[in-house]
CSV table of C-alpha atoms in Angstrom, one decimal:
chain,number,residue,atom,x,y,z
A,1,MET,CA,35.0,42.1,-15.7
A,2,TYR,CA,34.2,45.8,-15.0
A,3,LEU,CA,36.8,48.5,-15.0
A,4,TRP,CA,36.3,52.0,-13.8
A,5,PRO,CA,34.4,54.1,-14.9
A,6,GLN,CA,32.1,51.2,-15.9
A,7,THR,CA,30.0,50.1,-13.0
A,8,LEU,CA,27.5,47.4,-12.1
A,9,GLU,CA,24.9,48.1,-9.5
A,10,ILE,CA,23.8,45.2,-7.4
A,11,PRO,CA,20.7,45.8,-5.3
A,12,VAL,CA,20.8,44.6,-1.7
A,13,LEU,CA,17.7,42.9,-0.5
A,14,ASP,CA,16.0,44.7,2.3
A,15,PRO,CA,15.4,42.1,5.1
A,16,SER,CA,12.1,43.9,6.0
A,17,THR,CA,10.7,43.0,2.6
A,18,VAL,CA,11.5,39.3,2.9
A,19,VAL,CA,8.4,37.3,3.7
A,20,VAL,CA,9.3,34.4,5.9
A,21,LYS,CA,6.5,31.8,6.1
A,22,LYS,CA,5.9,30.8,9.7
A,23,PRO,CA,4.3,27.5,10.7
A,24,VAL,CA,0.5,27.7,10.8
A,25,GLY,CA,-0.4,24.2,11.8
A,26,LEU,CA,0.5,20.5,11.9
A,27,LEU,CA,-0.4,17.7,9.5
A,28,HIS,CA,-1.0,14.4,11.4
A,29,VAL,CA,-0.4,11.5,9.1
A,30,LYS,CA,-1.2,7.8,9.8
A,31,VAL,CA,0.3,5.5,7.3
A,32,VAL,CA,-2.1,2.6,7.6
A,33,ARG,CA,-1.1,0.0,5.0
A,34,ALA,CA,-0.4,-0.8,1.4
A,35,MET,CA,-2.0,-3.4,-0.9
A,36,LYS,CA,-0.8,-5.4,-3.9
A,37,LEU,CA,2.6,-3.8,-4.2
A,38,MET,CA,5.0,-4.6,-7.0
A,39,LYS,CA,7.4,-7.5,-6.8
A,40,ALA,CA,10.9,-5.9,-6.7
A,41,ASP,CA,13.1,-8.8,-5.5
A,42,ILE,CA,14.1,-11.9,-7.5
A,43,ILE,CA,12.3,-14.1,-5.0
A,44,GLY,CA,9.0,-12.5,-6.0
A,45,THR,CA,8.4,-10.2,-3.0
A,46,SER,CA,9.5,-6.7,-1.7
A,47,ASP,CA,10.7,-5.1,1.5
A,48,PRO,CA,8.6,-1.9,1.5
A,49,TYR,CA,8.8,1.3,3.5
A,50,VAL,CA,7.3,4.7,3.0
A,51,LYS,CA,8.9,8.2,3.0
A,52,LEU,CA,6.7,11.2,3.5
A,53,SER,CA,7.4,14.9,3.3
A,54,LEU,CA,5.7,18.2,2.5
A,55,SER,CA,6.5,20.2,-0.7
A,56,GLY,CA,7.7,23.8,-0.7
A,57,GLU,CA,10.6,23.4,1.7
A,58,ASP,CA,14.2,24.0,0.9
A,59,LEU,CA,15.2,21.3,3.4
A,60,PRO,CA,12.1,19.2,3.8
A,61,ALA,CA,11.7,17.1,6.9
A,62,VAL,CA,11.5,13.6,5.6
A,63,LYS,CA,9.7,11.0,7.8
A,64,LYS,CA,10.1,7.3,7.3
A,65,THR,CA,8.1,4.2,8.3
A,66,SER,CA,9.6,0.9,9.4
A,67,ILE,CA,10.6,-1.7,6.8
A,68,LYS,CA,8.3,-4.7,6.3
A,69,LYS,CA,10.4,-7.6,5.0
A,70,HIS,CA,9.0,-9.9,2.4
A,71,ASN,CA,5.6,-8.3,2.3
A,72,LEU,CA,3.4,-7.1,-0.7
A,73,ASN,CA,0.5,-6.2,1.6
A,74,PRO,CA,2.3,-4.5,4.6
A,75,VAL,CA,0.5,-3.0,7.6
A,76,TRP,CA,2.2,-0.1,9.4
A,77,ASN,CA,-0.3,1.8,11.4
A,78,GLU,CA,2.4,4.4,12.2
A,79,ASN,CA,1.8,8.0,13.0
A,80,PHE,CA,3.8,11.1,12.0
A,81,ARG,CA,3.5,14.9,12.3
A,82,LEU,CA,4.6,17.4,9.7
A,83,ILE,CA,4.9,21.2,10.1
A,84,VAL,CA,2.6,23.1,7.7
A,85,LYS,CA,3.5,26.6,6.5
A,86,ASP,CA,1.1,27.1,3.5
A,87,PRO,CA,-1.8,24.7,3.3
A,88,GLY,CA,-3.1,26.4,0.2
A,89,SER,CA,-0.1,25.3,-1.9
A,90,GLN,CA,1.7,22.5,-0.1
A,91,LEU,CA,1.5,18.9,-1.1
A,92,LEU,CA,1.9,15.7,1.0
A,93,GLN,CA,4.4,13.6,-0.9
A,94,LEU,CA,4.3,9.8,-0.3
A,95,HIS,CA,7.0,7.6,-1.8
A,96,VAL,CA,7.1,3.8,-1.4
A,97,TYR,CA,10.4,2.1,-1.7
A,98,ASP,CA,11.8,-1.4,-1.7
A,99,TRP,CA,14.6,-1.7,0.8
A,100,ASP,CA,17.8,-3.3,-0.5
A,101,LYS,CA,20.8,-4.2,1.7
A,102,VAL,CA,23.2,-3.3,-1.1
A,103,GLY,CA,22.8,-0.4,-3.6
A,104,GLY,CA,20.0,2.0,-4.1
A,105,HIS,CA,16.4,1.4,-3.0
A,106,ASP,CA,14.0,0.7,-5.8
A,107,THR,CA,10.9,3.0,-6.1
A,108,LEU,CA,7.6,1.0,-5.9
A,109,GLY,CA,5.4,4.0,-6.4
A,110,MET,CA,4.3,7.4,-5.2
A,111,GLN,CA,1.4,9.8,-4.7
A,112,VAL,CA,0.7,13.4,-3.6
A,113,VAL,CA,-2.2,14.9,-1.7
A,114,PRO,CA,-2.9,18.7,-1.8
A,115,LEU,CA,-3.4,20.0,1.7
A,116,LYS,CA,-6.1,22.3,0.4
A,117,THR,CA,-8.4,19.3,-0.1
A,118,LEU,CA,-8.4,18.7,3.6
A,119,THR,CA,-10.9,20.1,6.1
A,120,PRO,CA,-9.2,21.4,9.3
A,121,GLN,CA,-9.8,19.2,12.4
A,122,GLU,CA,-11.4,16.5,10.3
A,123,THR,CA,-9.7,13.1,9.8
A,124,LYS,CA,-9.8,12.0,6.2
A,125,GLN,CA,-9.0,8.4,5.1
A,126,LEU,CA,-7.6,8.0,1.6
A,127,THR,CA,-6.8,4.9,-0.4
A,128,LEU,CA,-4.6,6.0,-3.3
A,129,ASP,CA,-3.3,4.3,-6.4
A,130,LEU,CA,0.4,4.3,-6.5
A,131,LEU,CA,2.0,5.9,-9.6
A,132,LYS,CA,5.4,5.9,-11.2
A,133,SER,CA,5.4,9.8,-11.3
A,134,THR,CA,3.0,12.7,-11.2
A,135,ASP,CA,3.1,12.9,-15.0
A,136,ALA,CA,-0.3,11.7,-16.1
A,137,SER,CA,1.0,11.1,-19.7
A,138,ASP,CA,3.8,8.8,-18.5
A,139,PRO,CA,3.1,5.4,-20.2
A,140,ARG,CA,4.8,3.7,-17.3
A,141,ASP,CA,1.9,4.7,-15.0
A,142,LYS,CA,-0.3,2.2,-16.8
A,143,LYS,CA,1.4,-0.6,-14.8
A,144,GLN,CA,-0.5,-1.6,-11.6
A,145,ARG,CA,1.7,-0.6,-8.7
A,146,GLY,CA,-0.6,-1.2,-5.8
A,147,ARG,CA,-2.4,1.1,-3.4
A,148,ILE,CA,-1.6,2.9,-0.2
A,149,MET,CA,-4.0,3.8,2.6
A,150,VAL,CA,-3.4,6.9,4.9
A,151,GLU,CA,-5.4,8.9,7.4
A,152,LEU,CA,-4.8,12.7,7.4
A,153,THR,CA,-5.8,15.4,9.8
A,154,LEU,CA,-4.9,19.1,9.4
A,155,VAL,CA,-4.7,20.9,12.7
A,156,PRO,CA,-4.2,24.7,12.5
A,157,PHE,CA,-2.5,26.5,15.4
A,158,LYS,CA,-4.6,28.9,17.5
A,159,GLU,CA,-3.6,32.5,17.2
A,160,ASP,CA,-4.8,33.9,20.5
A,161,SER,CA,-3.1,31.6,22.9
A,162,SER,CA,-0.3,32.8,25.1
A,163,ILE,CA,2.6,30.5,25.8
A,164,SER,CA,1.5,29.7,29.4
A,165,GLY,CA,-2.1,29.2,28.3
A,166,ARG,CA,-1.1,26.9,25.4
A,167,LEU,CA,1.1,24.8,27.7
A,168,ASP,CA,-1.8,24.5,30.2
A,169,GLN,CA,-4.0,23.5,27.3
A,170,ILE,CA,-1.6,20.8,26.1
A,171,ASN,CA,-1.1,19.4,29.6
A,172,GLY,CA,-4.8,19.3,30.2
A,173,SER,CA,-5.7,17.8,26.8
A,174,SER,CA,-7.6,14.5,26.8
A,175,ASP,CA,-6.1,11.3,25.4
A,176,ASP,CA,-9.5,10.9,23.6
A,177,ASP,CA,-8.6,13.9,21.4
A,178,PRO,CA,-5.0,13.6,20.3
A,179,PHE,CA,-5.2,16.8,18.3
A,180,ASN,CA,-6.5,19.0,21.1
A,181,GLY,CA,-3.9,21.7,22.0
A,182,SER,CA,-1.6,21.0,19.0
A,183,GLY,CA,1.2,23.5,19.0
A,184,LEU,CA,4.9,23.9,18.0
A,185,LEU,CA,7.9,24.4,20.3
A,186,SER,CA,10.8,25.9,18.4
A,187,VAL,CA,14.2,25.5,20.1
A,188,THR,CA,17.5,26.9,18.7
A,189,VAL,CA,20.7,25.5,20.3
A,190,GLN,CA,23.2,28.3,19.8
A,191,SER,CA,26.4,27.4,21.6
A,192,ALA,CA,28.2,25.7,24.5
A,193,GLU,CA,31.4,26.7,26.3
A,194,ASP,CA,34.1,24.9,28.4
A,195,VAL,CA,32.6,21.5,27.8
A,196,ASP,CA,34.2,18.8,30.0
A,197,GLY,CA,36.3,16.2,28.1
A,198,GLU,CA,39.6,15.5,26.6
A,199,SER,CA,41.2,17.6,23.9
A,200,HIS,CA,39.5,15.8,21.1
A,201,ASN,CA,35.9,16.2,22.3
A,202,ASN,CA,32.9,15.6,20.0
A,203,PRO,CA,30.0,17.4,21.7
A,204,TYR,CA,26.3,17.3,20.9
A,205,ALA,CA,23.2,18.3,22.7
A,206,THR,CA,20.1,16.3,23.4
A,207,LEU,CA,16.6,17.8,24.0
A,208,LEU,CA,13.7,15.9,25.5
A,209,PHE,CA,10.1,17.1,25.5
A,210,ARG,CA,7.0,15.1,26.4
A,211,GLY,CA,8.8,11.8,25.6
A,212,GLU,CA,10.2,13.0,22.2
A,213,ARG,CA,14.0,13.2,21.9
A,214,LYS,CA,15.9,15.4,19.4
A,215,ARG,CA,19.7,15.6,19.0
A,216,THR,CA,21.9,18.3,17.4
A,217,LYS,CA,24.6,17.5,14.9
A,218,VAL,CA,28.0,16.4,16.4
A,219,MET,CA,30.7,19.0,16.4
A,220,GLN,CA,33.9,17.2,15.8
A,221,ARG,CA,36.9,18.0,18.1
A,222,PHE,CA,35.5,21.0,19.9
A,223,LEU,CA,35.5,22.1,23.5
A,224,SER,CA,33.7,25.4,22.8
A,225,THR,CA,31.1,25.2,20.0
A,226,SER,CA,28.1,26.8,18.4
A,227,THR,CA,25.4,25.2,16.3
A,228,THR,CA,22.0,25.9,15.0
């Protein structure tokens, strides 16, 4: 506790000096398959799925594949997109889990891929040995945990495209090149007023763009609300 005349000066951070990293591109990830996974269930099999995210985010966007029941060699062929802010330092984090109906899900293995090892616009196929952790000295990593196969493509945003020009580019892109015209649409849902409904209304907003649907969080018992 400080009593006058003792003082404690607390510097206030100047917002102009704060460096906010903006998205610079997209990472397209295709989770192809896994081979020779560990047996996690008592019946001698596993129910695997994969979680993937990028490092360096306070609230990382975690993507998840479907669950393959009773399969030690699952095939997914599922595609995901992750927003990249710093390809020089960010890592793609892959975690393979065994799904359980009750309790926590067991970890089957994990791997990381530095984005700086990728060449922009070039698809790279990787087959990675699954590890217990990223600690190379961990003796538990000597156990064979299987392998995972992924295809990665780093697509930087173009800096000189206007909004109208970029939308024309996206709408005119060919299906033969799924990465042509890649861009990011950022939408902030701020508020809603006088929403129709009873006194205990639970509103949320839904956004639809090119077949992809996103939903805001539900605001419990509100007729006028704001959300971000």
